[in-house]
Structure formats: structure tokens, C-alpha cells
PDB file of C-alpha atoms in Angstrom:
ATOM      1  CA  UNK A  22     -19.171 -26.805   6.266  1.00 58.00           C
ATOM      2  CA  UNK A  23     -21.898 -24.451   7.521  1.00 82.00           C
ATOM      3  CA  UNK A  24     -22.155 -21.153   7.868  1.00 87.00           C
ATOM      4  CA  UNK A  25     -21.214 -20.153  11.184  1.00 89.00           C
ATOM      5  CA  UNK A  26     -17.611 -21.717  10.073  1.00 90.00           C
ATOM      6  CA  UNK A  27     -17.796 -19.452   7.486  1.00 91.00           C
ATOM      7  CA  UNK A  28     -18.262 -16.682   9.272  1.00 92.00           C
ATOM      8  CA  UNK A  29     -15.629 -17.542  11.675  1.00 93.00           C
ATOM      9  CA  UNK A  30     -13.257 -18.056   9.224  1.00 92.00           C
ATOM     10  CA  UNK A  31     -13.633 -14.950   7.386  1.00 92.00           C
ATOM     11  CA  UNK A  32     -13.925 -13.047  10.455  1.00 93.00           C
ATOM     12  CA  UNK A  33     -10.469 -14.660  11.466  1.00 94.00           C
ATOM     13  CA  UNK A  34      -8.714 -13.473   8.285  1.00 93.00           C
ATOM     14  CA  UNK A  35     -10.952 -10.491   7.766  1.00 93.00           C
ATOM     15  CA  UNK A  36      -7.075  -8.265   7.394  1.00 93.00           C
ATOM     16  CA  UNK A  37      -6.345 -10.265   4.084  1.00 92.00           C
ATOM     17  CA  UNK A  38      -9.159  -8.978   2.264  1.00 94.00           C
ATOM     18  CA  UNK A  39      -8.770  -5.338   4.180  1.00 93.00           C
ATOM     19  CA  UNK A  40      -5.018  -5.404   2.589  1.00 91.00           C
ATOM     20  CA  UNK A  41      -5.966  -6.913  -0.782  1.00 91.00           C
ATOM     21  CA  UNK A  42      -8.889  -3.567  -1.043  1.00 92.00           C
ATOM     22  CA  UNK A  43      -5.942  -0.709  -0.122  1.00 89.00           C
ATOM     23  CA  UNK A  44      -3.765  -2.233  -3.044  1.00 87.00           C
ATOM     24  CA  UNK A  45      -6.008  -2.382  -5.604  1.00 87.00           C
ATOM     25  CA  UNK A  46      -8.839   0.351  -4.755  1.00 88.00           C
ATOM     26  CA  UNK A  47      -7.938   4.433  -3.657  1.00 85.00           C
ATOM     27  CA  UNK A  48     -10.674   5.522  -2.340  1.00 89.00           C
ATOM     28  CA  UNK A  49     -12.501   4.479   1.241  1.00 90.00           C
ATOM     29  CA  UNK A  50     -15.932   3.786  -1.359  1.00 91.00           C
ATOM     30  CA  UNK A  51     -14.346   1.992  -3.937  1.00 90.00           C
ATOM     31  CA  UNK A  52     -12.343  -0.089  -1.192  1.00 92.00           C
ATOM     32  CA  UNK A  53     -15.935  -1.269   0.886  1.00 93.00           C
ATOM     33  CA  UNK A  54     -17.530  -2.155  -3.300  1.00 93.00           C
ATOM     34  CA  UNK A  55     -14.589  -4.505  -3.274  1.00 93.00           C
ATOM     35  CA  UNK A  56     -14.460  -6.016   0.091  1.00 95.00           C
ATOM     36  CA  UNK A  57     -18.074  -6.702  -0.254  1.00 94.00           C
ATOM     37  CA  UNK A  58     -17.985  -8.139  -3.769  1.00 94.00           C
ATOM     38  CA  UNK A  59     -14.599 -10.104  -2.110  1.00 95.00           C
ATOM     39  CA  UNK A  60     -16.972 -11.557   0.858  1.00 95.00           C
ATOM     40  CA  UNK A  61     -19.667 -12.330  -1.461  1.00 94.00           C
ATOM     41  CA  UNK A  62     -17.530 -14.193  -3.897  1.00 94.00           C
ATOM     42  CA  UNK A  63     -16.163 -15.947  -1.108  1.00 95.00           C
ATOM     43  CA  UNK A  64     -19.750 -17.252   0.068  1.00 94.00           C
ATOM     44  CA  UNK A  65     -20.100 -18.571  -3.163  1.00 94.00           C
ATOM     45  CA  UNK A  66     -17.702 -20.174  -3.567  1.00 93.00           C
ATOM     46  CA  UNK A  67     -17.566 -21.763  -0.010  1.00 93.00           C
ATOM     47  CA  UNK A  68     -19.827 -24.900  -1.210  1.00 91.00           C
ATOM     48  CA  UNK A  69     -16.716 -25.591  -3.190  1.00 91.00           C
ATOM     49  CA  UNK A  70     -13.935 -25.328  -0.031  1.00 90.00           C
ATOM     50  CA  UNK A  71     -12.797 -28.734   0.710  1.00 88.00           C
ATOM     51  CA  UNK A  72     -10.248 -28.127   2.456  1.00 86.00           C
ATOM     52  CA  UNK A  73      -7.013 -29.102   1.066  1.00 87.00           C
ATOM     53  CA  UNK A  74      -5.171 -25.479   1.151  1.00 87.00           C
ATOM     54  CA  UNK A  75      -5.771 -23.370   4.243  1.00 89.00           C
ATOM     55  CA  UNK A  76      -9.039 -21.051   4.683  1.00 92.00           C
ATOM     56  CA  UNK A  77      -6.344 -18.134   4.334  1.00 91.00           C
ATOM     57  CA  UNK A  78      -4.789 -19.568   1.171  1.00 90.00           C
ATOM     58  CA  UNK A  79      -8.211 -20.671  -0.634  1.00 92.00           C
ATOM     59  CA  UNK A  80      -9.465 -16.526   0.694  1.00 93.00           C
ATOM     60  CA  UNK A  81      -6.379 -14.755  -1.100  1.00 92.00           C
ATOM     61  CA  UNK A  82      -7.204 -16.997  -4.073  1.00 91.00           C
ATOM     62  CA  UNK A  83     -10.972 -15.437  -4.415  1.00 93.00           C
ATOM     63  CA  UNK A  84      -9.554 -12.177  -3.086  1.00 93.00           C
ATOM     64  CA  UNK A  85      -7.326 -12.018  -5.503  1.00 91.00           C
ATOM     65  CA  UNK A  86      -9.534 -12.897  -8.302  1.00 89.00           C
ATOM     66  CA  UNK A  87     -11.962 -10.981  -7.587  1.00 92.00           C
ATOM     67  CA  UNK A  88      -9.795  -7.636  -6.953  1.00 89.00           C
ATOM     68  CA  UNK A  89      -7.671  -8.083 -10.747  1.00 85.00           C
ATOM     69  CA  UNK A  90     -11.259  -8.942 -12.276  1.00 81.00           C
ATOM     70  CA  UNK A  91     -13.472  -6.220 -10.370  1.00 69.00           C
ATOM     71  CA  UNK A  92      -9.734  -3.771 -11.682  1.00 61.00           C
ATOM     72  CA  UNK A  93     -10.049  -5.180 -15.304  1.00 58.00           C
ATOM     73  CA  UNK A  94     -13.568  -3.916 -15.641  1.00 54.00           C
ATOM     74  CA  UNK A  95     -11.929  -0.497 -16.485  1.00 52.00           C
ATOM     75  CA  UNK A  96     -15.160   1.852 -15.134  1.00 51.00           C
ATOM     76  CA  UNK A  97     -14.773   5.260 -15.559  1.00 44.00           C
ATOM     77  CA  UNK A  98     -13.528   7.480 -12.815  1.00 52.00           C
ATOM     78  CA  UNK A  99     -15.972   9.713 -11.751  1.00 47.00           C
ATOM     79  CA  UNK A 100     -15.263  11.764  -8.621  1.00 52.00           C
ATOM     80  CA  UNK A 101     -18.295  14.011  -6.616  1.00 49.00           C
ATOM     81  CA  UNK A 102     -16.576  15.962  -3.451  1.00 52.00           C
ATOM     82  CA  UNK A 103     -19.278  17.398  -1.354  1.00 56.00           C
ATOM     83  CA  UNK A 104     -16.417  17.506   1.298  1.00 57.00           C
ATOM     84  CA  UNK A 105     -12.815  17.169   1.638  1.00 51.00           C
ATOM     85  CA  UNK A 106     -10.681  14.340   0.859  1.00 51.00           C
ATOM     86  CA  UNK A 107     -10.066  11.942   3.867  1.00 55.00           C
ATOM     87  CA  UNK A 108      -6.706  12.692   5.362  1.00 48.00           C
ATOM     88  CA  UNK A 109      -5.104   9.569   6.883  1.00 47.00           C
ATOM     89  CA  UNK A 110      -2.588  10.036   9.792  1.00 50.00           C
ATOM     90  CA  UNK A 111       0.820   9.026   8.298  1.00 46.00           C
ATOM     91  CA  UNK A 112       1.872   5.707   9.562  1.00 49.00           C
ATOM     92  CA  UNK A 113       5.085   3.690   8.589  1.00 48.00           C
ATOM     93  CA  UNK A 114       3.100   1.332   6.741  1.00 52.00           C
ATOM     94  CA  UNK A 115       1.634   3.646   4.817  1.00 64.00           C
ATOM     95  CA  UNK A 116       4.548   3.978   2.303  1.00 70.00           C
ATOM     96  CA  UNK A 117       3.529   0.421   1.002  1.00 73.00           C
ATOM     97  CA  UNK A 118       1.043   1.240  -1.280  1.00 75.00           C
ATOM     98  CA  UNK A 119       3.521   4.155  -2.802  1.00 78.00           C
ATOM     99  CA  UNK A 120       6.015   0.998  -3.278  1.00 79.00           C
ATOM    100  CA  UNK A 121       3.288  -1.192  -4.996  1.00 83.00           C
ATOM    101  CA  UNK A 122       2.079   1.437  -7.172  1.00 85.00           C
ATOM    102  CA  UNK A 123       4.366   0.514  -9.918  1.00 87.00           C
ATOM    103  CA  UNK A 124       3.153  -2.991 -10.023  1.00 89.00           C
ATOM    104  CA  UNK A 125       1.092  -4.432 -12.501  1.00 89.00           C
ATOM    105  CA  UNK A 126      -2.217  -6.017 -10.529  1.00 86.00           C
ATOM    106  CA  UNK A 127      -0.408  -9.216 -11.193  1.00 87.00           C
ATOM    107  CA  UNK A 128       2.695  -8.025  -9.733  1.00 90.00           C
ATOM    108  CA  UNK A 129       0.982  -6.858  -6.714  1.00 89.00           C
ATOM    109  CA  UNK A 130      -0.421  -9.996  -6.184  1.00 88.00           C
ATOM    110  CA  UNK A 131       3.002 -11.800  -6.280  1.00 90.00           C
ATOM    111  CA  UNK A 132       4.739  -9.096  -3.513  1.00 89.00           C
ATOM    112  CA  UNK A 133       1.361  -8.793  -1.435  1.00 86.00           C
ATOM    113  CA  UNK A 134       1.849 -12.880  -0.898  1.00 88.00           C
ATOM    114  CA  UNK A 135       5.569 -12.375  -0.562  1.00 89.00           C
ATOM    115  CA  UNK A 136       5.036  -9.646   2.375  1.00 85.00           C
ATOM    116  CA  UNK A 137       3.076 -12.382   4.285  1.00 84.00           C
ATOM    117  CA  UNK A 138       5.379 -14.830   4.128  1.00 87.00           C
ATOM    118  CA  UNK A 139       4.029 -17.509   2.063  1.00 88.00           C
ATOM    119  CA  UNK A 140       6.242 -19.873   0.141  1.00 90.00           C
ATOM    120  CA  UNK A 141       6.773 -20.246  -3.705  1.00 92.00           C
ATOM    121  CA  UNK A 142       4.563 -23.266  -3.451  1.00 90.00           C
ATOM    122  CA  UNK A 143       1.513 -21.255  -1.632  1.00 88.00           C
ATOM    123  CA  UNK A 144       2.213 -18.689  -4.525  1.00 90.00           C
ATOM    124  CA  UNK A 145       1.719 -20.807  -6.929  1.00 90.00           C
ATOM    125  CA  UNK A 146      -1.213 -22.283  -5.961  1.00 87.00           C
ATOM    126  CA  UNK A 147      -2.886 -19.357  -4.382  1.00 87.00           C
ATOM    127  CA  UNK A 148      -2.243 -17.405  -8.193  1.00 87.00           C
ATOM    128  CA  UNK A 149      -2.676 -21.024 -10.090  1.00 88.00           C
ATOM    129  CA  UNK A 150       1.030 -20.987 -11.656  1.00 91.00           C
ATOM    130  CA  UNK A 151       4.092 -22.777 -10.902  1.00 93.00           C
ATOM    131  CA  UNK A 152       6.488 -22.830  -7.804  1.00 93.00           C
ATOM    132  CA  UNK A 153       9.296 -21.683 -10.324  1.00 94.00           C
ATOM    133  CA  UNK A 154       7.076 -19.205 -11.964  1.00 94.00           C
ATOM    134  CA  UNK A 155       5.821 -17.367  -8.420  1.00 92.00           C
ATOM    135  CA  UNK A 156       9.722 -17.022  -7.758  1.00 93.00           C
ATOM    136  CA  UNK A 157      10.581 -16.077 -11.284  1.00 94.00           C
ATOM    137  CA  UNK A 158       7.510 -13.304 -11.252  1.00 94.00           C
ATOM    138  CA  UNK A 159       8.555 -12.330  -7.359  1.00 93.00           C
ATOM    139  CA  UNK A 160      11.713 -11.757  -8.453  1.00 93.00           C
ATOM    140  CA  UNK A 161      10.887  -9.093 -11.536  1.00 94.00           C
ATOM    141  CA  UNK A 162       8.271  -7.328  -9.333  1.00 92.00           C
ATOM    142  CA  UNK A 163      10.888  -7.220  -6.938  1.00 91.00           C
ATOM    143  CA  UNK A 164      13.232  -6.174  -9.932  1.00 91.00           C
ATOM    144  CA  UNK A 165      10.966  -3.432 -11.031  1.00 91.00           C
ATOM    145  CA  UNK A 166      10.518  -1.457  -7.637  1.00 87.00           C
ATOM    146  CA  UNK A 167      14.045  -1.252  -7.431  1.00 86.00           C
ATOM    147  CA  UNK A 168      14.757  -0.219 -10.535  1.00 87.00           C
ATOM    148  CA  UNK A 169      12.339   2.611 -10.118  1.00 85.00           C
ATOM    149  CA  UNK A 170      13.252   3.896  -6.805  1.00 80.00           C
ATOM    150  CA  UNK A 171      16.977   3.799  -8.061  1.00 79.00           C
ATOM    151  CA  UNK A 172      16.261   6.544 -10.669  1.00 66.00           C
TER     152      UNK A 172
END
């Protein structure tokens, strides 16, 4: 595989690492630090591709890793305003993040595959568990959103 497949690929799936950064990151800096350690982690690893899951499911793998890793490194939060905070025009998809907020990063995983259809089986592999145990954690996330919404 060379690298103008590469490029290709990611450029055809470029949304699933765009999605994974608004889940796991708040602000429009700390989202483009992820997607571009998420690219570069990708480009590593794409010696290693050989093809037997999809480019999309190997790419949510990294992704994935990468964002619950690059979360785990617990910097400190350190905020300098020389202007205003962006203000994003309310859109109906913009209540997702709100939803997912009550995840774990785990558990956002889980429900971010589950919104784009994937199977148990993808699940699994994509995360690197069981088909039972993507279902069994799909359905607490699942559990837990509920549960807080209801009170």
C-alpha cells in the first residue's frame, strides 16, 4: 500500500476522525491536537494495514486509541481568552455531545460505533473485546443515558 492510498483513504473517511475529536476534545484547539495526533498515528501504523477489516474499521480502531490515550494523559486545563468563546449555530445534531457527556471514554466509544451502524462483531473488533461484550457494554451506556435524562 502506498501513500497516495493512504491519503485517499483517510481523505474518504476524514468525518470519523472529525466525530471521534468533538466527543472527546471541547475546544476547536484541543480538537485539531487530536485529529492531527489521530492522522499521524494512523500513518504509522499504515505499514501494518493488511487489509482484513475495512480502512473505516482499522481508522476508528487508531482513532479510538489514540483519543482514550491522548484523554488519559490527564494535562492540566489551562484556558487564555484573548477573545470570545466560539459560538456555534445550534444544529439538531448538536445535542449529541450533551447526550454523550455522561459516558465514560469507553462508553463513548461503544455508542459513537453504535450511531454508525456497525454490528456487535465490528464492535468488538474495532474496541478488541467480544461480540457479547460490545452488546453487553452498548447496552449499559445505553442504560446510563437513560437513566440520567429520566431524573
Amino acid at each position: 500500500m502506498n501513500e497516495s492510498q493512504f491519503l485517499e483513504s483517510l481523505s474518504q473517511h476524514e468525518g470519523i476522525l472529525h466525530k471521534i475529536c468533538r466527543l472527546y476534545r471541547d475546544t476547536a484547539e484541543d480538537r485539531e491536537d487530536l485529529f492531527q495526533e489521530m492522522v499521524y498515528q494512523l500513518w504509522r501504523a499504515w505499514p501494518k494495514f493488511e487489509g482484513r477489516s475495512s480502512f473505516a474499521t482499522w481508522m476508528y480502531r487508531i482513532a479510538l486509541s489514540t483519543a482514550l490515550v491522548h484523554f488519559r494523559k490527564g494535562r492540566p486545563k489551562v484556558e487564555y481568552r484573548s477573545e470570545l468563546p466560539e459560538v456555534a449555530e445550534h444544529r439538531e445534531d448538536d445535542r449529541l455531545p450533551e447526550l454523550l457527556a455522561v459516558l465514560t471514554p469507553a462508553e463513548k466509544a461503544i455508542m459513537v460505533l453504535y450511531l454508525e451502524g456497525l454490528s456487535y462483531a465490528e464492535m468488538g473488533s474495532i474496541l478488541g473485546i467480544s461480540e457479547s461484550n460490545a452488546g453487553a457494554r452498548l447496552t449499559r451506556a445505553r442504560q446510563k443515558i437513560k437513566q440520567h435524562f429520566k431524573s
